[in-house]
Short mmCIF file of C-alpha atoms in Angstrom, two decimals:
data_model
loop_
_atom_site.label_atom_id
_atom_site.label_comp_id
_atom_site.label_asym_id
_atom_site.label_seq_id
_atom_site.Cartn_x
_atom_site.Cartn_y
_atom_site.Cartn_z
CA MET A 1 -28.55 50.35 -7.48
CA SER A 2 -28.02 51.53 -3.90
CA TYR A 3 -27.07 48.86 -1.40
CA ASP A 4 -24.86 50.07 1.45
CA LEU A 5 -23.65 46.64 2.59
CA ALA A 6 -22.13 46.03 -0.83
CA SER A 7 -20.21 49.30 -0.48
CA GLN A 8 -18.97 48.24 2.95
CA LEU A 9 -17.72 44.92 1.62
CA LYS A 10 -16.02 46.67 -1.27
CA GLY A 11 -14.11 48.64 1.36
CA ILE A 12 -13.05 45.40 3.03
CA LEU A 13 -11.78 44.02 -0.28
CA LEU A 14 -9.96 47.26 -1.09
CA ARG A 15 -8.12 47.05 2.22
CA THR A 16 -7.13 43.46 1.46
CA ALA A 17 -3.83 42.92 -0.31
CA PRO A 18 -4.55 41.61 -3.85
CA GLY A 19 -2.58 38.42 -3.18
CA PHE A 20 -4.87 37.57 -0.27
CA MET A 21 -8.29 38.27 -1.74
CA PRO A 22 -10.07 35.01 -0.89
CA ASP A 23 -11.19 32.34 -3.31
CA ARG A 24 -14.09 31.69 -0.95
CA PHE A 25 -16.55 34.29 0.26
CA LYS A 26 -19.36 33.78 2.75
CA ALA A 27 -22.28 34.96 0.59
CA PRO A 28 -23.06 37.51 -2.11
CA ARG A 29 -24.36 40.84 -0.92
CA LEU A 30 -26.60 41.05 -3.98
CA LEU A 31 -28.23 38.21 -5.90
CA THR A 32 -29.63 39.24 -9.25
CA PHE A 33 -32.41 37.37 -11.03
CA LEU A 34 -32.78 37.72 -14.77
CA LEU A 35 -36.34 36.44 -14.47
CA THR A 36 -37.14 36.17 -18.16
CA TYR A 37 -35.51 36.72 -21.53
CA ARG A 38 -38.80 38.02 -22.92
CA CYS A 39 -39.30 41.73 -23.50
CA ASN A 40 -42.13 43.74 -25.03
CA LEU A 41 -39.77 46.41 -26.42
CA ARG A 42 -36.97 46.38 -28.99
CA CYS A 43 -34.70 49.25 -27.98
CA ALA A 44 -32.06 50.04 -30.60
CA MET A 45 -29.05 50.14 -28.25
CA CYS A 46 -29.99 47.12 -26.10
CA TRP A 47 -27.36 44.35 -25.89
CA GLN A 48 -30.17 41.81 -25.43
CA TRP A 49 -32.81 42.61 -28.05
CA GLY A 50 -31.28 45.57 -29.91
CA GLU A 51 -30.18 45.64 -33.52
CA ARG A 52 -27.22 43.33 -32.76
CA GLY A 53 -28.66 41.91 -29.56
CA LEU A 54 -27.43 38.62 -28.20
CA PHE A 55 -30.93 37.21 -27.73
CA HIS A 56 -31.79 37.37 -31.44
CA GLU A 57 -29.95 34.08 -31.89
CA MET A 58 -31.80 32.41 -29.04
CA PRO A 59 -34.07 29.47 -29.95
CA LYS A 60 -37.75 30.29 -29.46
CA GLU A 61 -38.24 27.60 -26.82
CA HIS A 62 -35.25 28.96 -24.88
CA GLU A 63 -36.70 32.47 -24.88
CA GLY A 64 -39.77 31.27 -22.99
CA ARG A 65 -37.90 29.57 -20.14
CA GLN A 66 -38.73 30.75 -16.63
CA LEU A 67 -38.00 29.40 -13.18
CA ASP A 68 -41.04 28.23 -11.25
CA LEU A 69 -42.06 29.97 -8.04
CA ASP A 70 -41.02 27.11 -5.75
CA THR A 71 -37.47 27.16 -7.12
CA LEU A 72 -37.26 30.93 -6.83
CA ARG A 73 -38.43 30.80 -3.22
CA SER A 74 -35.97 28.04 -2.36
CA VAL A 75 -33.06 30.16 -3.59
CA ILE A 76 -34.19 33.06 -1.43
CA ASP A 77 -34.51 30.77 1.58
CA ASP A 78 -30.96 29.58 0.94
CA VAL A 79 -29.46 33.09 1.23
CA ALA A 80 -31.90 34.84 3.58
CA GLU A 81 -29.95 34.24 6.76
CA ASP A 82 -26.95 36.05 5.24
CA GLY A 83 -29.04 39.13 4.45
CA THR A 84 -28.34 38.93 0.72
CA GLY A 85 -30.17 41.63 -1.24
CA VAL A 86 -32.16 40.88 -4.39
CA PHE A 87 -32.12 42.70 -7.74
CA VAL A 88 -34.76 41.67 -10.28
CA TRP A 89 -34.62 42.43 -14.00
CA GLY A 90 -34.95 40.87 -17.44
CA GLY A 91 -35.87 41.06 -20.33
CA GLU A 92 -38.90 42.65 -18.79
CA PRO A 93 -39.49 41.14 -15.33
CA PHE A 94 -43.20 41.94 -15.34
CA LEU A 95 -43.59 39.34 -18.09
CA HIS A 96 -42.76 36.62 -15.55
CA ARG A 97 -46.02 35.13 -14.33
CA ASP A 98 -44.87 34.95 -10.69
CA LEU A 99 -43.07 38.27 -10.26
CA ILE A 100 -45.37 39.62 -7.54
CA PRO A 101 -45.49 36.39 -5.46
CA PHE A 102 -41.71 36.15 -5.77
CA VAL A 103 -41.20 39.73 -4.56
CA GLU A 104 -43.67 39.07 -1.75
CA HIS A 105 -41.51 36.15 -0.60
CA VAL A 106 -38.30 38.21 -0.81
CA LYS A 107 -39.78 40.93 1.39
CA SER A 108 -41.30 38.39 3.80
CA ARG A 109 -37.71 37.29 4.54
CA GLY A 110 -36.74 40.89 5.32
CA LEU A 111 -34.41 41.29 2.34
CA TYR A 112 -33.57 44.34 0.26
CA CYS A 113 -35.37 44.20 -3.11
CA SER A 114 -34.89 46.32 -6.22
CA ILE A 115 -36.69 45.93 -9.55
CA ASN A 116 -35.40 47.14 -12.92
CA THR A 117 -38.20 47.52 -15.49
CA ASN A 118 -38.89 49.32 -18.76
CA GLY A 119 -41.90 50.76 -16.93
CA THR A 120 -44.62 49.83 -19.40
CA CYS A 121 -46.33 47.50 -16.90
CA LEU A 122 -45.65 49.60 -13.83
CA PRO A 123 -48.95 51.54 -13.54
CA ARG A 124 -51.04 48.47 -12.71
CA GLU A 125 -48.62 47.08 -10.09
CA ALA A 126 -47.18 50.23 -8.48
CA ALA A 127 -49.42 50.30 -5.40
CA ARG A 128 -48.89 46.59 -4.73
CA LEU A 129 -45.10 46.96 -4.94
CA VAL A 130 -45.10 49.86 -2.49
CA ASP A 131 -47.33 47.91 -0.09
CA LEU A 132 -44.92 44.98 -0.24
CA GLY A 133 -42.06 47.29 0.72
CA VAL A 134 -39.99 47.09 -2.46
CA ASP A 135 -36.95 49.24 -1.75
CA SER A 136 -36.25 50.58 -5.20
CA ILE A 137 -37.86 50.64 -8.65
CA MET A 138 -35.63 51.56 -11.57
CA VAL A 139 -37.14 52.61 -14.89
CA SER A 140 -35.49 53.75 -18.11
CA VAL A 141 -36.23 57.16 -19.62
CA ASP A 142 -34.31 57.92 -22.80
CA GLY A 143 -35.50 61.46 -23.33
CA PRO A 144 -38.59 63.64 -23.61
CA ARG A 145 -41.73 61.87 -24.78
CA GLU A 146 -41.11 61.77 -28.55
CA VAL A 147 -37.43 60.87 -28.25
CA HIS A 148 -38.09 58.16 -25.70
CA ASP A 149 -40.89 56.53 -27.69
CA ARG A 150 -38.78 56.54 -30.85
CA ILE A 151 -35.81 54.88 -29.14
CA ARG A 152 -38.01 52.33 -27.38
CA GLY A 153 -39.98 51.49 -30.50
CA MET A 154 -43.37 51.84 -28.80
CA GLN A 155 -45.70 54.80 -29.01
CA GLY A 156 -47.07 55.63 -25.59
CA SER A 157 -44.26 53.94 -23.63
CA PHE A 158 -43.21 57.28 -22.11
CA GLN A 159 -46.74 57.95 -20.93
CA LYS A 160 -46.90 54.55 -19.25
CA ILE A 161 -43.67 55.23 -17.37
CA ALA A 162 -44.90 58.65 -16.27
CA ALA A 163 -48.15 57.09 -15.06
CA GLY A 164 -46.23 54.38 -13.22
CA VAL A 165 -43.97 56.86 -11.44
CA ARG A 166 -47.00 58.92 -10.49
CA SER A 167 -48.70 55.80 -9.13
CA VAL A 168 -45.65 54.93 -7.01
CA ARG A 169 -45.54 58.44 -5.57
CA GLU A 170 -49.26 58.34 -4.78
CA ALA A 171 -48.98 54.87 -3.21
CA ARG A 172 -46.15 55.85 -0.89
CA SER A 173 -47.94 58.99 0.27
CA GLY A 174 -48.91 58.21 3.85
CA ASN A 175 -47.34 54.76 3.55
CA ARG A 176 -44.48 53.78 5.86
CA ASN A 177 -42.76 52.17 2.87
CA ARG A 178 -40.62 54.67 0.97
CA THR A 179 -39.98 52.92 -2.32
CA GLU A 180 -37.24 54.84 -4.14
CA ILE A 181 -37.87 55.84 -7.76
CA VAL A 182 -34.68 55.67 -9.84
CA VAL A 183 -34.55 56.70 -13.49
CA ASN A 184 -31.75 55.50 -15.75
CA THR A 185 -30.98 57.39 -18.96
CA THR A 186 -28.52 55.75 -21.35
CA ILE A 187 -26.71 58.12 -23.70
CA SER A 188 -27.01 57.18 -27.36
CA PRO A 189 -26.78 58.93 -30.75
CA ALA A 190 -30.57 59.32 -30.67
CA ASN A 191 -30.71 61.36 -27.44
CA GLN A 192 -27.26 62.93 -27.09
CA ALA A 193 -28.57 66.40 -28.01
CA VAL A 194 -31.37 66.43 -25.40
CA LEU A 195 -29.64 65.30 -22.19
CA LEU A 196 -30.31 68.59 -20.40
CA GLU A 197 -33.93 68.48 -21.48
CA THR A 198 -34.13 64.89 -20.28
CA LEU A 199 -32.91 65.94 -16.84
CA GLY A 200 -35.77 68.43 -16.64
CA THR A 201 -38.22 65.81 -17.86
CA VAL A 202 -37.14 63.33 -15.19
CA GLU A 203 -37.32 65.99 -12.47
CA GLU A 204 -40.86 66.89 -13.51
CA MET A 205 -41.76 63.21 -13.53
CA GLY A 206 -40.95 63.06 -9.83
CA ALA A 207 -38.02 60.64 -9.64
CA ASP A 208 -35.85 60.56 -6.53
CA ARG A 209 -32.65 59.83 -8.39
CA MET A 210 -31.38 59.90 -11.96
CA ILE A 211 -28.46 57.92 -13.35
CA LEU A 212 -26.95 59.16 -16.59
CA SER A 213 -25.23 56.13 -18.12
CA GLN A 214 -22.70 56.09 -20.91
CA LEU A 215 -23.10 53.32 -23.46
CA TRP A 216 -21.67 49.95 -22.47
CA PHE A 217 -19.90 48.81 -25.63
CA THR A 218 -16.94 46.92 -27.00
CA THR A 219 -15.08 46.29 -30.26
CA GLU A 220 -14.50 43.20 -32.35
CA GLU A 221 -10.84 43.19 -31.35
CA ILE A 222 -11.52 43.37 -27.61
CA GLY A 223 -14.35 40.85 -27.88
CA LYS A 224 -12.21 38.30 -29.69
CA ALA A 225 -9.42 38.75 -27.14
CA SER A 226 -11.92 38.03 -24.36
CA GLU A 227 -13.19 34.97 -26.18
CA ALA A 228 -9.64 33.66 -26.57
CA TYR A 229 -8.94 34.23 -22.86
CA PHE A 230 -12.04 32.33 -21.73
CA ARG A 231 -11.30 29.51 -24.16
CA GLY A 232 -7.75 29.13 -22.87
CA LYS A 233 -8.47 29.69 -19.18
CA PHE A 234 -11.81 27.96 -18.69
CA SER A 235 -12.36 25.97 -21.93
CA ALA A 236 -15.53 28.05 -22.33
CA HIS A 237 -17.09 29.87 -25.25
CA ALA A 238 -17.48 33.56 -24.38
CA GLY A 239 -19.65 35.12 -27.06
CA SER A 240 -21.70 37.63 -25.09
CA TRP A 241 -19.47 40.48 -26.27
CA ARG A 242 -21.14 40.39 -29.68
CA GLY A 243 -24.26 42.05 -28.24
CA PHE A 244 -22.14 45.02 -27.13
CA VAL A 245 -20.36 45.80 -30.41
CA MET A 246 -21.60 49.25 -31.37
CA ASP A 247 -20.52 52.05 -33.68
CA VAL A 248 -19.96 54.98 -31.35
CA SER A 249 -18.56 57.31 -34.02
CA ALA A 250 -21.92 59.11 -34.24
CA LEU A 251 -21.56 60.32 -30.65
CA ASP A 252 -20.53 63.94 -30.25
CA THR A 253 -18.42 63.63 -27.10
CA GLY A 254 -17.95 67.39 -26.85
CA LEU A 255 -21.69 67.95 -26.83
CA ILE A 256 -22.20 65.20 -24.26
CA ALA A 257 -19.43 66.55 -22.01
CA GLU A 258 -20.80 70.10 -22.19
CA GLN A 259 -24.25 68.96 -21.07
CA MET A 260 -22.76 66.85 -18.28
CA ARG A 261 -20.97 69.93 -16.94
CA GLU A 262 -24.21 71.91 -16.92
CA MET A 263 -26.12 69.04 -15.34
CA SER A 264 -23.57 68.70 -12.54
CA LEU A 265 -23.95 72.40 -11.69
CA ARG A 266 -27.71 72.25 -11.33
CA LYS A 267 -29.05 72.05 -7.81
CA GLY A 268 -32.36 70.34 -7.17
CA ALA A 269 -34.16 67.88 -4.94
CA MET A 270 -33.34 64.98 -7.23
CA GLU A 271 -29.98 63.23 -6.88
CA LEU A 272 -27.95 62.92 -10.08
CA ARG A 273 -25.24 60.33 -10.71
CA PHE A 274 -23.01 59.71 -13.71
CA LEU A 275 -22.21 56.08 -14.54
CA PRO A 276 -19.32 55.61 -15.00
CA ASP A 277 -18.38 58.38 -12.59
CA LEU A 278 -16.33 60.22 -15.17
CA HIS A 279 -15.30 63.85 -15.32
CA PRO A 280 -16.80 65.45 -18.46
CA GLY A 281 -13.27 65.82 -19.78
CA GLN A 282 -12.90 62.04 -19.83
CA VAL A 283 -15.88 61.36 -22.09
CA ARG A 284 -13.88 61.57 -25.30
CA ASP A 285 -11.37 58.97 -24.12
CA TYR A 286 -14.17 56.73 -22.85
CA TYR A 287 -15.37 56.24 -26.44
CA ALA A 288 -12.08 56.69 -28.32
CA ARG A 289 -10.11 54.27 -26.10
CA PRO A 290 -12.46 51.42 -25.14
CA GLU A 291 -9.63 49.48 -23.51
CA GLU A 292 -9.04 52.33 -21.00
CA SER A 293 -10.37 51.62 -17.50
CA PHE A 294 -9.41 54.98 -15.96
CA GLY A 295 -7.55 53.53 -13.02
CA LYS A 296 -10.04 50.74 -12.30
CA THR A 297 -7.82 47.70 -11.80
CA ARG A 298 -10.10 45.30 -9.93
CA CYS A 299 -13.67 44.09 -10.31
CA PHE A 300 -15.44 43.11 -7.08
CA VAL A 301 -18.49 41.47 -8.63
CA PRO A 302 -17.25 37.84 -8.22
CA TRP A 303 -17.14 38.44 -4.46
CA LEU A 304 -20.22 40.65 -4.09
CA GLU A 305 -22.80 39.48 -6.64
CA SER A 306 -24.12 36.50 -8.53
CA GLU A 307 -26.81 36.12 -11.17
CA ILE A 308 -29.43 33.46 -11.77
CA LEU A 309 -30.69 33.09 -15.34
CA PRO A 310 -34.21 32.03 -16.40
CA ASP A 311 -33.17 28.38 -16.81
CA GLY A 312 -31.59 28.26 -13.34
CA ASN A 313 -27.99 28.63 -14.48
CA VAL A 314 -25.75 30.67 -12.20
CA THR A 315 -23.20 33.08 -13.68
CA PRO A 316 -20.77 35.47 -11.97
CA CYS A 317 -21.29 38.30 -14.49
CA SER A 318 -24.79 39.58 -15.17
CA ASP A 319 -24.02 41.37 -18.46
CA ARG A 320 -21.48 38.76 -19.58
CA PRO A 321 -23.08 35.34 -18.88
CA ASP A 322 -20.21 33.44 -20.45
CA LEU A 323 -19.35 31.03 -17.67
CA ILE A 324 -21.93 28.85 -15.92
CA MET A 325 -21.10 27.85 -12.35
CA GLY A 326 -24.02 25.50 -11.72
CA ASN A 327 -27.80 25.32 -11.78
CA VAL A 328 -30.16 26.00 -8.86
CA LYS A 329 -32.57 23.35 -10.13
CA LYS A 330 -29.88 20.75 -9.45
CA GLN A 331 -27.95 22.19 -6.49
CA ARG A 332 -28.46 24.63 -3.66
CA PHE A 333 -27.14 28.07 -4.49
CA ARG A 334 -25.00 27.95 -1.36
CA GLU A 335 -23.13 24.94 -2.81
CA ILE A 336 -22.58 26.67 -6.14
CA TRP A 337 -21.32 29.95 -4.66
CA ASN A 338 -18.01 28.47 -3.49
CA ASN A 339 -17.62 25.47 -5.78
CA ASP A 340 -14.35 24.75 -7.61
CA LEU A 341 -15.25 26.69 -10.75
CA TYR A 342 -16.41 29.78 -8.85
CA ARG A 343 -13.22 29.79 -6.81
CA SER A 344 -11.10 29.42 -9.94
CA PHE A 345 -12.93 32.36 -11.51
CA ARG A 346 -12.19 34.58 -8.48
CA ARG A 347 -8.58 33.40 -8.53
CA ALA A 348 -8.28 34.32 -12.22
CA MET A 349 -9.72 37.75 -11.58
CA ARG A 350 -7.32 38.25 -8.68
CA GLU A 351 -4.21 36.99 -10.45
CA ASP A 352 -4.80 38.05 -14.07
CA GLY A 353 -6.64 41.29 -13.43
CA LEU A 354 -9.48 42.59 -15.58
CA PHE A 355 -10.50 40.52 -18.59
CA PRO A 356 -10.27 42.34 -21.96
CA TYR A 357 -13.96 43.30 -22.16
CA CYS A 358 -14.27 44.36 -18.49
CA SER A 359 -13.35 48.00 -19.18
CA ARG A 360 -16.84 48.75 -20.52
CA CYS A 361 -18.99 46.67 -18.19
CA CYS A 362 -21.35 48.29 -15.66
CA GLY A 363 -20.32 45.75 -13.01
CA LEU A 364 -16.81 47.24 -12.95
CA TRP A 365 -18.14 50.75 -12.35
CA SER A 366 -21.11 50.10 -10.05
CA HIS A 367 -19.07 49.38 -6.89
#
């Protein structure tokens, strides 16, 4: 996600001696809303609803929880004066009944707004989102049509994404709002042989930017070490790692690296980014040594971002919702952001360094 103010604040934190990184911070630069746990797809590699996804164990009544529009608006009003940006995802955010009114309120307060969607519902809402001034729409494309549909488990899902991207491009033609179209492609055993072809597919689709993401994964050993740390440090159960345990032995890292080299040499109108920003020669170690963080020694997310879950709970880590700082149905977000638990979490990150499972978390690599 592109948000320049977050990059600026990262620079401030980098110039701050580690011993003086503050426990308090004025406001997050990005507030993410996991609007709903529900999703209409069952993608094989997904940590939420995939084969070993964390949400499979969720009670049915919990799955259907969603914050009401008044609560969502009140959170935005609480952070608007600080210029906090908003990132919306799920699950599938279009399955939240109030997505459009919520986005309308975000933009009415003059805030940055990005939406991450699987794209299947995008065609019917594209024009409205552009009119509202949504800054960025991110969709996932896992390969050419047949490969994508097989990975996503829905025939026709690729066609819906293509139609949605086309609708966004048509809507912004002659419109002062320039909604950015970002495509994310996650490498997996099912698409590792067609990454170059996928790049061509995404270019033809008309995206402005493509992100080629390595798998976010962990091991039983690393996961259990993280769980032990959270139990000892915060008296909290930290079981989210189980959704990220994957067998990566089927990945041909040489094949992936070779295609990355060719992709990086191609020149076109579309921007291409690798996430993590690894040299192709580092791909093998990325999967063979999951504890390796390639020089990344600090995570800035506890100072730059916060996430609100569908039940109103606030967590400092969007992909690892293991510690709950408070609930926006009971307190103002502003009160939660610098409460005792949040400050102790920042202090632990500052003093203890990365937690065991941080080395393969997108939050570590996105800033």
